[in-house]
Amino acid sequence: MTKTYSDIDAVTRLLEEKERDLELAARIGQSLLKKNKTLSERNEFLEEQVEHIREEVSQLRHDLSMKDELLQFYTSAAEESEGDSSTCTPIRHNDSTLLVPSYFPLDSLQKKLKDLEAENISLRSEASHLETETEEYEEKEQQLVNDVVKELRDANHQMSTLAEELARKTDDASRQQEEITHLLSQIVDLQKKSKSVSGQYAVENQELTQHLGAAKDAQRQLTAELRELEDKYAECMEMLHEAQEELKNLRNKSLPLSTPRRFHSLGLFPMVRDTYTGVRVIKHCP
């Protein structure tokens, strides 16, 4: 019975360990799912940022293209204006004024041209900077995607491993539960047998106790009878000594009158062996 209980305790401790392992696997799975969710949200955020930057770059390129066309238009117009002014001759001279025909405001065009060139340079620099940032964001996004894919692959591998281990531990737990059920049924049977044997032993013990009591009573009775026989034996021995003394006296008195004969001192009385003490005693006693 002690061995059976120790086996049950061992199986119970093993089941508790299995339950703790299952809880740990579940917590690890939940942690991985949360981490995957966080990485997915971060990836979506970065993708939105990259898309926004791409739209800005596209808009800047469009603006740059329009301004480049406008710059080319003003440049060609300025060149035409300079050519016309160099070939043009005065129509009329007088002493007070010199008339120079002017088709375009040259100073204004040159100023606009310089402004457009400066703005073009600034836009090109900004576009280059945005392209560099876009490339960096794309590289970071690609690296993040690679990291997320790797982590997802590792997480899926871990989840697969944990699922296999969970299935294996579930099978072990089911098998151990069957063993526990079998052991419990054996314990119930052993308890029933133990109760039956205990009852049988109790009956036998009671019978043996009764026999022992009867044997003790018989022993006490035999002891009392033995003491009584010992007392009778002592009385008989005393009477024997008295009879021997009387016989001796009678012999002494009869010696001068008869031929001396030798008699055994106990020859006149038959002897028997006491059954209980093993001592030879006189059979006939008053």
PDB file of N, CA and C in Angstrom, residues 178-256:
ATOM      1  N   GLU A 178      -4.855   7.848 -17.731  1.00  0.00           N
ATOM      2  CA  GLU A 178      -5.333   6.464 -17.784  1.00  0.00           C
ATOM      3  C   GLU A 178      -4.608   5.602 -16.752  1.00  0.00           C
ATOM      4  N   GLU A 179      -3.283   5.807 -16.626  1.00  0.00           N
ATOM      5  CA  GLU A 179      -2.530   5.048 -15.632  1.00  0.00           C
ATOM      6  C   GLU A 179      -3.013   5.379 -14.223  1.00  0.00           C
ATOM      7  N   ILE A 180      -3.298   6.666 -13.983  1.00  0.00           N
ATOM      8  CA  ILE A 180      -3.793   7.062 -12.660  1.00  0.00           C
ATOM      9  C   ILE A 180      -5.141   6.413 -12.380  1.00  0.00           C
ATOM     10  N   THR A 181      -6.007   6.415 -13.391  1.00  0.00           N
ATOM     11  CA  THR A 181      -7.311   5.770 -13.218  1.00  0.00           C
ATOM     12  C   THR A 181      -7.144   4.288 -12.909  1.00  0.00           C
ATOM     13  N   HIS A 182      -6.223   3.642 -13.641  1.00  0.00           N
ATOM     14  CA  HIS A 182      -5.961   2.226 -13.391  1.00  0.00           C
ATOM     15  C   HIS A 182      -5.405   2.017 -11.983  1.00  0.00           C
ATOM     16  N   LEU A 183      -4.466   2.893 -11.574  1.00  0.00           N
ATOM     17  CA  LEU A 183      -3.894   2.782 -10.229  1.00  0.00           C
ATOM     18  C   LEU A 183      -4.952   3.024  -9.155  1.00  0.00           C
ATOM     19  N   LEU A 184      -5.837   3.994  -9.406  1.00  0.00           N
ATOM     20  CA  LEU A 184      -6.895   4.249  -8.425  1.00  0.00           C
ATOM     21  C   LEU A 184      -7.832   3.052  -8.301  1.00  0.00           C
ATOM     22  N   SER A 185      -8.148   2.420  -9.438  1.00  0.00           N
ATOM     23  CA  SER A 185      -8.986   1.222  -9.371  1.00  0.00           C
ATOM     24  C   SER A 185      -8.269   0.110  -8.605  1.00  0.00           C
ATOM     25  N   GLN A 186      -6.946  -0.011  -8.835  1.00  0.00           N
ATOM     26  CA  GLN A 186      -6.179  -1.002  -8.075  1.00  0.00           C
ATOM     27  C   GLN A 186      -6.188  -0.674  -6.586  1.00  0.00           C
ATOM     28  N   ILE A 187      -6.083   0.626  -6.278  1.00  0.00           N
ATOM     29  CA  ILE A 187      -6.108   1.027  -4.867  1.00  0.00           C
ATOM     30  C   ILE A 187      -7.447   0.676  -4.235  1.00  0.00           C
ATOM     31  N   VAL A 188      -8.529   0.947  -4.973  1.00  0.00           N
ATOM     32  CA  VAL A 188      -9.855   0.611  -4.445  1.00  0.00           C
ATOM     33  C   VAL A 188      -9.968  -0.891  -4.207  1.00  0.00           C
ATOM     34  N   ASP A 189      -9.488  -1.693  -5.183  1.00  0.00           N
ATOM     35  CA  ASP A 189      -9.521  -3.147  -5.013  1.00  0.00           C
ATOM     36  C   ASP A 189      -8.678  -3.575  -3.819  1.00  0.00           C
ATOM     37  N   LEU A 190      -7.472  -2.969  -3.705  1.00  0.00           N
ATOM     38  CA  LEU A 190      -6.604  -3.320  -2.575  1.00  0.00           C
ATOM     39  C   LEU A 190      -7.234  -2.917  -1.245  1.00  0.00           C
ATOM     40  N   GLN A 191      -7.909  -1.760  -1.234  1.00  0.00           N
ATOM     41  CA  GLN A 191      -8.580  -1.355  -0.002  1.00  0.00           C
ATOM     42  C   GLN A 191      -9.704  -2.325   0.354  1.00  0.00           C
ATOM     43  N   LYS A 192     -10.449  -2.750  -0.681  1.00  0.00           N
ATOM     44  CA  LYS A 192     -11.504  -3.729  -0.414  1.00  0.00           C
ATOM     45  C   LYS A 192     -10.910  -5.031   0.112  1.00  0.00           C
ATOM     46  N   LYS A 193      -9.825  -5.489  -0.567  1.00  0.00           N
ATOM     47  CA  LYS A 193      -9.173  -6.711  -0.104  1.00  0.00           C
ATOM     48  C   LYS A 193      -8.613  -6.531   1.299  1.00  0.00           C
ATOM     49  N   SER A 194      -8.053  -5.340   1.547  1.00  0.00           N
ATOM     50  CA  SER A 194      -7.498  -5.087   2.873  1.00  0.00           C
ATOM     51  C   SER A 194      -8.581  -5.129   3.941  1.00  0.00           C
ATOM     52  N   LYS A 195      -9.744  -4.511   3.611  1.00  0.00           N
ATOM     53  CA  LYS A 195     -10.845  -4.567   4.569  1.00  0.00           C
ATOM     54  C   LYS A 195     -11.310  -6.003   4.783  1.00  0.00           C
ATOM     55  N   SER A 196     -11.401  -6.769   3.670  1.00  0.00           N
ATOM     56  CA  SER A 196     -11.828  -8.160   3.789  1.00  0.00           C
ATOM     57  C   SER A 196     -10.843  -8.966   4.617  1.00  0.00           C
ATOM     58  N   VAL A 197      -9.530  -8.782   4.297  1.00  0.00           N
ATOM     59  CA  VAL A 197      -8.501  -9.514   5.047  1.00  0.00           C
ATOM     60  C   VAL A 197      -8.483  -9.065   6.496  1.00  0.00           C
ATOM     61  N   SER A 198      -8.658  -7.742   6.706  1.00  0.00           N
ATOM     62  CA  SER A 198      -8.680  -7.242   8.084  1.00  0.00           C
ATOM     63  C   SER A 198      -9.847  -7.847   8.858  1.00  0.00           C
ATOM     64  N   GLY A 199     -11.024  -7.929   8.195  1.00  0.00           N
ATOM     65  CA  GLY A 199     -12.165  -8.561   8.857  1.00  0.00           C
ATOM     66  C   GLY A 199     -11.916 -10.027   9.149  1.00  0.00           C
ATOM     67  N   GLN A 200     -11.311 -10.718   8.156  1.00  0.00           N
ATOM     68  CA  GLN A 200     -10.999 -12.130   8.365  1.00  0.00           C
ATOM     69  C   GLN A 200      -9.994 -12.302   9.496  1.00  0.00           C
ATOM     70  N   TYR A 201      -8.956 -11.442   9.491  1.00  0.00           N
ATOM     71  CA  TYR A 201      -7.968 -11.509  10.567  1.00  0.00           C
ATOM     72  C   TYR A 201      -8.597 -11.175  11.912  1.00  0.00           C
ATOM     73  N   ALA A 202      -9.561 -10.248  11.906  1.00  0.00           N
ATOM     74  CA  ALA A 202     -10.226  -9.900  13.164  1.00  0.00           C
ATOM     75  C   ALA A 202     -11.008 -11.099  13.706  1.00  0.00           C
ATOM     76  N   VAL A 203     -11.716 -11.797  12.781  1.00  0.00           N
ATOM     77  CA  VAL A 203     -12.463 -12.990  13.215  1.00  0.00           C
ATOM     78  C   VAL A 203     -11.511 -14.057  13.738  1.00  0.00           C
ATOM     79  N   GLU A 204     -10.422 -14.307  12.960  1.00  0.00           N
ATOM     80  CA  GLU A 204      -9.453 -15.305  13.406  1.00  0.00           C
ATOM     81  C   GLU A 204      -8.800 -14.890  14.721  1.00  0.00           C
ATOM     82  N   ASN A 205      -8.506 -13.605  14.840  1.00  0.00           N
ATOM     83  CA  ASN A 205      -7.899 -13.122  16.080  1.00  0.00           C
ATOM     84  C   ASN A 205      -8.849 -13.306  17.254  1.00  0.00           C
ATOM     85  N   GLN A 206     -10.148 -13.030  16.995  1.00  0.00           N
ATOM     86  CA  GLN A 206     -11.130 -13.225  18.054  1.00  0.00           C
ATOM     87  C   GLN A 206     -11.216 -14.698  18.448  1.00  0.00           C
ATOM     88  N   GLU A 207     -11.216 -15.587  17.420  1.00  0.00           N
ATOM     89  CA  GLU A 207     -11.263 -17.015  17.724  1.00  0.00           C
ATOM     90  C   GLU A 207     -10.021 -17.457  18.490  1.00  0.00           C
ATOM     91  N   LEU A 208      -8.852 -16.971  18.036  1.00  0.00           N
ATOM     92  CA  LEU A 208      -7.617 -17.326  18.745  1.00  0.00           C
ATOM     93  C   LEU A 208      -7.626 -16.793  20.175  1.00  0.00           C
ATOM     94  N   THR A 209      -8.192 -15.581  20.334  1.00  0.00           N
ATOM     95  CA  THR A 209      -8.287 -15.026  21.689  1.00  0.00           C
ATOM     96  C   THR A 209      -9.176 -15.899  22.567  1.00  0.00           C
ATOM     97  N   GLN A 210     -10.287 -16.343  21.969  1.00  0.00           N
ATOM     98  CA  GLN A 210     -11.168 -17.234  22.731  1.00  0.00           C
ATOM     99  C   GLN A 210     -10.465 -18.541  23.074  1.00  0.00           C
ATOM    100  N   HIS A 211      -9.750 -19.136  22.087  1.00  0.00           N
ATOM    101  CA  HIS A 211      -9.004 -20.371  22.359  1.00  0.00           C
ATOM    102  C   HIS A 211      -7.935 -20.142  23.415  1.00  0.00           C
ATOM    103  N   LEU A 212      -7.283 -18.979  23.330  1.00  0.00           N
ATOM    104  CA  LEU A 212      -6.255 -18.682  24.323  1.00  0.00           C
ATOM    105  C   LEU A 212      -6.861 -18.552  25.710  1.00  0.00           C
ATOM    106  N   GLY A 213      -8.030 -17.898  25.778  1.00  0.00           N
ATOM    107  CA  GLY A 213      -8.699 -17.787  27.073  1.00  0.00           C
ATOM    108  C   GLY A 213      -9.087 -19.156  27.621  1.00  0.00           C
ATOM    109  N   ALA A 214      -9.614 -20.009  26.694  1.00  0.00           N
ATOM    110  CA  ALA A 214      -9.975 -21.357  27.141  1.00  0.00           C
ATOM    111  C   ALA A 214      -8.740 -22.135  27.584  1.00  0.00           C
ATOM    112  N   ALA A 215      -7.625 -21.970  26.838  1.00  0.00           N
ATOM    113  CA  ALA A 215      -6.390 -22.664  27.220  1.00  0.00           C
ATOM    114  C   ALA A 215      -5.882 -22.174  28.566  1.00  0.00           C
ATOM    115  N   LYS A 216      -5.980 -20.847  28.777  1.00  0.00           N
ATOM    116  CA  LYS A 216      -5.552 -20.317  30.074  1.00  0.00           C
ATOM    117  C   LYS A 216      -6.434 -20.848  31.203  1.00  0.00           C
ATOM    118  N   ASP A 217      -7.761 -20.920  30.938  1.00  0.00           N
ATOM    119  CA  ASP A 217      -8.661 -21.487  31.955  1.00  0.00           C
ATOM    120  C   ASP A 217      -8.302 -22.940  32.247  1.00  0.00           C
ATOM    121  N   ALA A 218      -8.038 -23.700  31.145  1.00  0.00           N
ATOM    122  CA  ALA A 218      -7.653 -25.102  31.346  1.00  0.00           C
ATOM    123  C   ALA A 218      -6.337 -25.204  32.103  1.00  0.00           C
ATOM    124  N   GLN A 219      -5.403 -24.300  31.783  1.00  0.00           N
ATOM    125  CA  GLN A 219      -4.122 -24.326  32.491  1.00  0.00           C
ATOM    126  C   GLN A 219      -4.311 -24.017  33.968  1.00  0.00           C
ATOM    127  N   ARG A 220      -5.160 -22.994  34.243  1.00  0.00           N
ATOM    128  CA  ARG A 220      -5.418 -22.679  35.653  1.00  0.00           C
ATOM    129  C   ARG A 220      -6.079 -23.861  36.368  1.00  0.00           C
ATOM    130  N   GLN A 221      -7.018 -24.515  35.655  1.00  0.00           N
ATOM    131  CA  GLN A 221      -7.687 -25.670  36.261  1.00  0.00           C
ATOM    132  C   GLN A 221      -6.699 -26.805  36.515  1.00  0.00           C
ATOM    133  N   LEU A 222      -5.838 -27.060  35.500  1.00  0.00           N
ATOM    134  CA  LEU A 222      -4.831 -28.117  35.671  1.00  0.00           C
ATOM    135  C   LEU A 222      -3.842 -27.771  36.772  1.00  0.00           C
ATOM    136  N   THR A 223      -3.520 -26.479  36.864  1.00  0.00           N
ATOM    137  CA  THR A 223      -2.604 -26.061  37.940  1.00  0.00           C
ATOM    138  C   THR A 223      -3.239 -26.296  39.304  1.00  0.00           C
ATOM    139  N   ALA A 224      -4.529 -25.980  39.409  1.00  0.00           N
ATOM    140  CA  ALA A 224      -5.223 -26.216  40.681  1.00  0.00           C
ATOM    141  C   ALA A 224      -5.280 -27.712  41.002  1.00  0.00           C
ATOM    142  N   GLU A 225      -5.583 -28.515  39.946  1.00  0.00           N
ATOM    143  CA  GLU A 225      -5.619 -29.960  40.175  1.00  0.00           C
ATOM    144  C   GLU A 225      -4.241 -30.489  40.554  1.00  0.00           C
ATOM    145  N   LEU A 226      -3.211 -29.963  39.921  1.00  0.00           N
ATOM    146  CA  LEU A 226      -1.851 -30.397  40.247  1.00  0.00           C
ATOM    147  C   LEU A 226      -1.504 -30.056  41.688  1.00  0.00           C
ATOM    148  N   ARG A 227      -1.882 -28.842  42.100  1.00  0.00           N
ATOM    149  CA  ARG A 227      -1.625 -28.481  43.501  1.00  0.00           C
ATOM    150  C   ARG A 227      -2.390 -29.404  44.451  1.00  0.00           C
ATOM    151  N   GLU A 228      -3.619 -29.719  44.063  1.00  0.00           N
ATOM    152  CA  GLU A 228      -4.409 -30.628  44.914  1.00  0.00           C
ATOM    153  C   GLU A 228      -3.758 -32.005  44.997  1.00  0.00           C
ATOM    154  N   LEU A 229      -3.274 -32.489  43.824  1.00  0.00           N
ATOM    155  CA  LEU A 229      -2.587 -33.785  43.811  1.00  0.00           C
ATOM    156  C   LEU A 229      -1.290 -33.739  44.604  1.00  0.00           C
ATOM    157  N   GLU A 230      -0.593 -32.586  44.520  1.00  0.00           N
ATOM    158  CA  GLU A 230       0.635 -32.464  45.304  1.00  0.00           C
ATOM    159  C   GLU A 230       0.327 -32.518  46.798  1.00  0.00           C
ATOM    160  N   ASP A 231      -0.774 -31.843  47.161  1.00  0.00           N
ATOM    161  CA  ASP A 231      -1.166 -31.902  48.584  1.00  0.00           C
ATOM    162  C   ASP A 231      -1.494 -33.345  49.002  1.00  0.00           C
ATOM    163  N   LYS A 232      -2.259 -34.047  48.119  1.00  0.00           N
ATOM    164  CA  LYS A 232      -2.585 -35.449  48.428  1.00  0.00           C
ATOM    165  C   LYS A 232      -1.330 -36.309  48.482  1.00  0.00           C
ATOM    166  N   TYR A 233      -0.394 -36.000  47.553  1.00  0.00           N
ATOM    167  CA  TYR A 233       0.856 -36.770  47.540  1.00  0.00           C
ATOM    168  C   TYR A 233       1.626 -36.555  48.841  1.00  0.00           C
ATOM    169  N   ALA A 234       1.626 -35.296  49.295  1.00  0.00           N
ATOM    170  CA  ALA A 234       2.319 -35.025  50.564  1.00  0.00           C
ATOM    171  C   ALA A 234       1.648 -35.768  51.712  1.00  0.00           C
ATOM    172  N   GLU A 235       0.312 -35.799  51.724  1.00  0.00           N
ATOM    173  CA  GLU A 235      -0.403 -36.534  52.768  1.00  0.00           C
ATOM    174  C   GLU A 235      -0.085 -38.026  52.704  1.00  0.00           C
ATOM    175  N   CYS A 236      -0.067 -38.543  51.458  1.00  0.00           N
ATOM    176  CA  CYS A 236       0.238 -39.972  51.297  1.00  0.00           C
ATOM    177  C   CYS A 236       1.653 -40.292  51.763  1.00  0.00           C
ATOM    178  N   MET A 237       2.593 -39.409  51.440  1.00  0.00           N
ATOM    179  CA  MET A 237       3.971 -39.635  51.878  1.00  0.00           C
ATOM    180  C   MET A 237       4.063 -39.597  53.394  1.00  0.00           C
ATOM    181  N   GLU A 238       3.317 -38.684  53.984  1.00  0.00           N
ATOM    182  CA  GLU A 238       3.323 -38.621  55.447  1.00  0.00           C
ATOM    183  C   GLU A 238       2.730 -39.897  56.045  1.00  0.00           C
ATOM    184  N   MET A 239       1.628 -40.362  55.460  1.00  0.00           N
ATOM    185  CA  MET A 239       1.029 -41.611  55.931  1.00  0.00           C
ATOM    186  C   MET A 239       1.972 -42.776  55.689  1.00  0.00           C
ATOM    187  N   LEU A 240       2.718 -42.725  54.574  1.00  0.00           N
ATOM    188  CA  LEU A 240       3.674 -43.784  54.278  1.00  0.00           C
ATOM    189  C   LEU A 240       4.760 -43.835  55.338  1.00  0.00           C
ATOM    190  N   HIS A 241       5.274 -42.682  55.693  1.00  0.00           N
ATOM    191  CA  HIS A 241       6.304 -42.646  56.736  1.00  0.00           C
ATOM    192  C   HIS A 241       5.758 -43.187  58.054  1.00  0.00           C
ATOM    193  N   GLU A 242       4.528 -42.796  58.355  1.00  0.00           N
ATOM    194  CA  GLU A 242       3.922 -43.313  59.586  1.00  0.00           C
ATOM    195  C   GLU A 242       3.769 -44.832  59.532  1.00  0.00           C
ATOM    196  N   ALA A 243       3.324 -45.327  58.353  1.00  0.00           N
ATOM    197  CA  ALA A 243       3.160 -46.781  58.205  1.00  0.00           C
ATOM    198  C   ALA A 243       4.498 -47.486  58.282  1.00  0.00           C
ATOM    199  N   GLN A 244       5.524 -46.884  57.726  1.00  0.00           N
ATOM    200  CA  GLN A 244       6.860 -47.486  57.789  1.00  0.00           C
ATOM    201  C   GLN A 244       7.350 -47.548  59.235  1.00  0.00           C
ATOM    202  N   GLU A 245       7.068 -46.480  59.991  1.00  0.00           N
ATOM    203  CA  GLU A 245       7.475 -46.480  61.393  1.00  0.00           C
ATOM    204  C   GLU A 245       6.734 -47.565  62.167  1.00  0.00           C
ATOM    205  N   GLU A 246       5.447 -47.665  61.884  1.00  0.00           N
ATOM    206  CA  GLU A 246       4.678 -48.715  62.566  1.00  0.00           C
ATOM    207  C   GLU A 246       5.174 -50.093  62.174  1.00  0.00           C
ATOM    208  N   LEU A 247       5.465 -50.262  60.886  1.00  0.00           N
ATOM    209  CA  LEU A 247       5.973 -51.550  60.416  1.00  0.00           C
ATOM    210  C   LEU A 247       7.314 -51.868  61.050  1.00  0.00           C
ATOM    211  N   LYS A 248       8.120 -50.843  61.162  1.00  0.00           N
ATOM    212  CA  LYS A 248       9.426 -51.037  61.776  1.00  0.00           C
ATOM    213  C   LYS A 248       9.276 -51.456  63.237  1.00  0.00           C
ATOM    214  N   ASN A 249       8.351 -50.808  63.918  1.00  0.00           N
ATOM    215  CA  ASN A 249       8.124 -51.162  65.317  1.00  0.00           C
ATOM    216  C   ASN A 249       7.595 -52.583  65.440  1.00  0.00           C
ATOM    217  N   LEU A 250       6.688 -52.935  64.533  1.00  0.00           N
ATOM    218  CA  LEU A 250       6.153 -54.294  64.568  1.00  0.00           C
ATOM    219  C   LEU A 250       7.241 -55.308  64.284  1.00  0.00           C
ATOM    220  N   ARG A 251       8.131 -55.021  63.373  1.00  0.00           N
ATOM    221  CA  ARG A 251       9.229 -55.941  63.074  1.00  0.00           C
ATOM    222  C   ARG A 251      10.164 -56.102  64.279  1.00  0.00           C
ATOM    223  N   ASN A 252      10.409 -54.966  64.903  1.00  0.00           N
ATOM    224  CA  ASN A 252      11.297 -55.058  66.061  1.00  0.00           C
ATOM    225  C   ASN A 252      10.675 -55.922  67.153  1.00  0.00           C
ATOM    226  N   LYS A 253       9.380 -55.829  67.280  1.00  0.00           N
ATOM    227  CA  LYS A 253       8.706 -56.623  68.296  1.00  0.00           C
ATOM    228  C   LYS A 253       8.655 -58.087  67.912  1.00  0.00           C
ATOM    229  N   SER A 254       8.585 -58.371  66.631  1.00  0.00           N
ATOM    230  CA  SER A 254       8.430 -59.757  66.203  1.00  0.00           C
ATOM    231  C   SER A 254       9.744 -60.418  65.861  1.00  0.00           C
ATOM    232  N   LEU A 255      10.874 -59.786  65.968  1.00  0.00           N
ATOM    233  CA  LEU A 255      12.157 -60.375  65.609  1.00  0.00           C
ATOM    234  C   LEU A 255      12.513 -61.570  66.500  1.00  0.00           C
ATOM    235  N   PRO A 256      12.361 -61.550  67.789  1.00  0.00           N
ATOM    236  CA  PRO A 256      12.750 -62.728  68.594  1.00  0.00           C
ATOM    237  C   PRO A 256      11.854 -63.928  68.348  1.00  0.00           C
TER     238      PRO A 256
END
